[in-house]
Amino acid sequence: MSSAVKIRRIPASETYAVRQPVLRPGRPLLECIFEGDLSPETLHLGYFFDEDLKGVASFMKKQNPMFFQPFQYQLRGMAVLPNFKGKGIGAALLKAGEAELQKLDASVFLWFNARNYAVGFYKKFGYQTKGTEFEVPGVCPHIVMFQQLGEEEIIDHETFIPHK
Ligand SMILES: CC(C)(COP(=O)(O)OP(=O)(O)OC[C@H]1O[C@@H](n2cnc3c(N)ncnc32)[C@H](O)[C@@H]1OP(=O)(O)O)[C@@H](O)C(=O)NCCC(=O)NCCS
């Protein structure tokens, strides 16, 4: 990473400048405020180029009942400004977030509701889909994606058959 580039923790309020144009274009700023934004357990990361914010990602401690893993985080608000897409910023934010969460627990389970057109991005980093697509009204179809980070073996509890 060049010295002009930095990824650092930012407050929730700083994410809105990227969330709004990328994820809620033309919509009120209020729609960019997510439940859990202000939780002390939430990690907001910003990617800066020459001190200008170009991308954001937020990681929130939240259990999804579809999964049984005890330590789960949800990725939300992954967004890169349009002119800066395809330059490795999303990848860098995802990897930095994974590394930060693994300092809390090496086998953190990360899940999220992915926009259907971003599924290919996450698959590049080992994430898998679960279930079927569902519509987020006013946004687009989404699908749940997940990855067990760390050493733990992935067990799909729908198909897991215990040894007798
Ligand atoms: C999706 C997004 C976060 C990816 O960030 P990015 O900085 O553009 O992606 P990167 O440059 O880090 O790409 C990493 C790799 O993923 C690929 N990739 C990026 N976006 C992709 C997509 N939508 N589908 C498939 N592959 C994708 C890149 O080609 C690259 O592949 P390579 O390593 O083989 O060259 C960004 O494009 C974005 O903000 N999109 C609009 C909002 C959005 O969809 N957010 C996700 C909501 S779930």
Coordinates of C-alpha atoms and ligand atoms in Angstrom, one line a residue:
M1 CA 0.0 0.0 0.0
S2 CA 1.6 3.3 -1.0
S3 CA 2.0 6.1 1.6
A4 CA -0.8 8.1 -0.1
V5 CA -3.2 5.2 0.9
K6 CA -4.5 4.5 4.3
I7 CA -7.2 2.4 5.8
R8 CA -8.3 3.5 9.2
R9 CA -11.2 3.4 11.7
I10 CA -13.7 6.1 11.2
P11 CA -16.9 7.2 13.0
A12 CA -20.3 6.1 11.5
S13 CA -21.0 9.7 10.5
E14 CA -18.0 9.7 8.1
T15 CA -19.3 6.6 6.2
Y16 CA -22.4 8.5 5.0
A17 CA -20.5 10.5 2.4
V18 CA -19.8 7.3 0.5
R19 CA -22.8 5.2 1.5
Q20 CA -25.2 7.8 0.2
P21 CA -24.0 8.2 -3.4
V22 CA -23.2 4.5 -3.8
L23 CA -25.8 2.6 -1.9
R24 CA -28.7 5.1 -1.5
P25 CA -28.3 7.5 -4.5
G26 CA -30.9 10.2 -4.5
R27 CA -32.3 9.1 -1.2
P28 CA -32.4 11.0 2.1
L29 CA -29.3 10.8 4.3
L30 CA -31.5 9.2 7.0
E31 CA -31.6 6.0 4.9
C32 CA -27.8 5.8 5.2
I33 CA -28.0 5.4 8.9
F34 CA -28.0 1.7 9.8
E35 CA -29.1 0.0 13.1
G36 CA -26.0 -0.8 15.0
D37 CA -23.9 2.1 13.5
L38 CA -23.3 3.6 16.9
S39 CA -22.7 0.3 18.8
P40 CA -19.3 0.3 20.5
E41 CA -18.7 -3.1 19.0
T42 CA -19.2 -1.9 15.4
L43 CA -16.1 -1.3 13.3
H44 CA -16.2 1.3 10.5
L45 CA -13.3 1.3 8.1
G46 CA -12.5 4.1 5.6
Y47 CA -10.1 3.8 2.7
F48 CA -8.3 7.1 2.1
F49 CA -6.3 8.2 -0.9
D50 CA -4.4 11.4 -0.3
E51 CA -6.6 11.9 2.8
D52 CA -9.8 11.8 0.7
L53 CA -12.3 9.1 1.6
K54 CA -12.9 6.7 -1.3
G55 CA -14.5 3.6 0.2
V56 CA -16.1 2.4 3.4
A57 CA -17.1 -0.9 5.1
S58 CA -18.8 -1.5 8.4
F59 CA -18.7 -4.7 10.5
M60 CA -21.4 -5.2 13.2
K61 CA -21.6 -7.8 15.9
K62 CA -24.9 -9.5 15.0
Q63 CA -26.1 -13.1 15.1
N64 CA -28.0 -14.4 12.1
P65 CA -30.3 -17.3 13.2
M66 CA -29.6 -19.1 9.9
F67 CA -26.2 -19.9 11.4
F68 CA -25.1 -21.5 14.6
Q69 CA -21.6 -20.1 15.0
P70 CA -21.2 -18.4 18.4
F71 CA -19.2 -15.3 17.3
Q72 CA -20.7 -13.7 14.3
Y73 CA -20.2 -10.3 12.6
Q74 CA -22.3 -8.8 9.8
L75 CA -20.7 -6.8 7.0
R76 CA -22.8 -3.8 6.0
G77 CA -22.4 -0.7 3.8
M78 CA -19.5 -1.9 1.7
A79 CA -19.1 0.9 -0.9
V80 CA -16.5 2.4 -3.2
L81 CA -17.0 5.7 -5.0
P82 CA -17.8 5.1 -8.7
N83 CA -14.6 6.6 -10.1
F84 CA -12.5 4.4 -7.9
K85 CA -14.2 1.0 -8.4
G86 CA -12.0 -1.8 -9.8
K87 CA -8.8 -0.5 -8.2
G88 CA -8.6 -3.0 -5.3
I89 CA -10.2 -0.7 -2.7
G90 CA -13.1 -3.0 -1.9
A91 CA -10.7 -5.9 -1.6
A92 CA -8.4 -4.0 0.7
L93 CA -11.4 -2.9 3.0
L94 CA -12.7 -6.5 3.2
K95 CA -9.3 -7.9 4.0
A96 CA -8.6 -5.2 6.6
G97 CA -11.9 -5.8 8.3
E98 CA -11.4 -9.6 8.4
A99 CA -7.9 -9.0 9.9
E100 CA -9.4 -6.6 12.6
L101 CA -12.2 -9.0 13.5
Q102 CA -9.8 -11.9 13.7
K103 CA -7.9 -10.0 16.4
L104 CA -11.1 -10.3 18.5
D105 CA -11.6 -14.0 17.6
A106 CA -9.5 -15.8 15.1
S107 CA -12.5 -17.9 14.1
V108 CA -15.0 -15.1 13.6
F109 CA -17.9 -16.0 11.3
L110 CA -18.7 -13.2 8.8
W111 CA -22.0 -13.0 7.0
F112 CA -24.0 -10.3 5.1
N113 CA -26.9 -9.7 2.7
A114 CA -25.1 -9.2 -0.6
R115 CA -26.5 -7.3 -3.5
N116 CA -27.0 -9.9 -6.3
Y117 CA -24.6 -8.0 -8.7
A118 CA -21.8 -8.0 -6.1
V119 CA -21.9 -11.8 -5.4
G120 CA -18.9 -12.4 -7.8
F121 CA -16.8 -9.9 -5.8
Y122 CA -17.3 -11.7 -2.5
K123 CA -16.8 -15.1 -4.1
K124 CA -13.3 -14.1 -5.1
F125 CA -12.6 -13.9 -1.4
G126 CA -14.0 -17.3 -0.4
Y127 CA -17.5 -16.3 0.5
Q128 CA -20.4 -18.6 -0.2
T129 CA -24.1 -18.0 -0.8
K130 CA -26.8 -19.5 1.3
G131 CA -30.5 -19.8 0.5
T132 CA -32.3 -18.0 -2.3
E133 CA -32.4 -14.4 -3.4
F134 CA -34.8 -12.0 -1.6
E135 CA -35.9 -8.5 -2.5
V136 CA -34.9 -5.5 -0.4
P137 CA -37.7 -3.1 -1.3
G138 CA -36.4 0.0 -3.2
V139 CA -32.9 -1.5 -3.6
C140 CA -32.4 -4.8 -5.5
P141 CA -32.3 -8.5 -4.9
H142 CA -30.0 -9.7 -2.2
I143 CA -28.7 -13.1 -1.1
V144 CA -27.1 -14.2 2.2
M145 CA -23.3 -14.8 2.0
F146 CA -20.9 -16.1 4.6
Q147 CA -17.5 -17.4 5.5
Q148 CA -16.0 -19.0 8.5
L149 CA -12.7 -17.2 9.0
G150 CA -9.8 -18.9 10.7
E151 CA -9.0 -22.5 11.0
E152 CA -12.5 -23.9 11.8
E153 CA -14.0 -26.3 9.4
I154 CA -17.2 -25.1 7.8
I155 CA -20.2 -27.3 8.8
D156 CA -23.5 -26.8 7.0
H157 CA -25.9 -27.7 9.8
E158 CA -28.6 -28.6 7.2
T159 CA -26.6 -31.4 5.8
F160 CA -24.3 -32.3 8.7
I161 CA -24.8 -35.8 9.9
P162 CA -23.2 -36.6 13.2
H163 CA -21.1 -39.7 13.7
K164 CA -23.1 -42.5 15.4
Ligands
LIG1 C1 -18.6 -4.2 -5.0 C2 -17.5 -3.2 -4.6 C3 -17.5 -3.0 -3.1 C4 -16.2 -3.8 -5.0 O1 -15.1 -2.9 -4.7 P1 -14.0 -2.6 -5.8 O2 -13.0 -1.7 -5.2 O3 -14.7 -2.0 -7.0 O4 -13.4 -4.0 -6.1 P2 -11.9 -4.5 -6.3 O5 -11.2 -3.6 -7.2 O6 -11.3 -4.6 -4.9 O7 -12.1 -5.9 -6.9 C5 -11.5 -7.1 -6.4 C6 -11.8 -8.2 -7.4 O8 -13.3 -8.3 -7.5 C7 -13.7 -8.2 -8.8 N1 -15.0 -7.5 -8.7 C8 -15.3 -6.2 -8.3 N2 -16.6 -6.0 -8.3 C9 -17.2 -7.1 -8.8 C10 -18.5 -7.5 -9.0 N3 -19.6 -6.6 -8.8 N4 -18.8 -8.7 -9.5 C11 -17.7 -9.6 -9.7 N5 -16.4 -9.3 -9.5 C12 -16.2 -8.1 -9.0 C13 -12.7 -7.3 -9.5 O9 -12.7 -7.5 -10.9 C14 -11.4 -7.8 -8.8 O10 -11.1 -9.1 -9.4 P3 -9.5 -9.4 -9.7 O11 -8.8 -9.5 -8.4 O12 -9.6 -10.8 -10.4 O13 -9.0 -8.3 -10.6 C15 -17.7 -1.9 -5.4 O14 -17.6 -2.1 -6.7 C16 -19.0 -1.1 -5.1 O15 -19.0 -0.3 -4.2 N6 -20.0 -1.4 -5.8 C17 -21.3 -0.7 -5.7 C18 -21.9 -1.0 -4.3 C19 -22.0 -2.4 -4.0 O16 -22.4 -3.2 -4.8 N7 -21.6 -2.7 -2.7 C20 -21.7 -4.1 -2.2 C21 -23.0 -4.2 -1.5 S1 -23.3 -5.9 -0.9

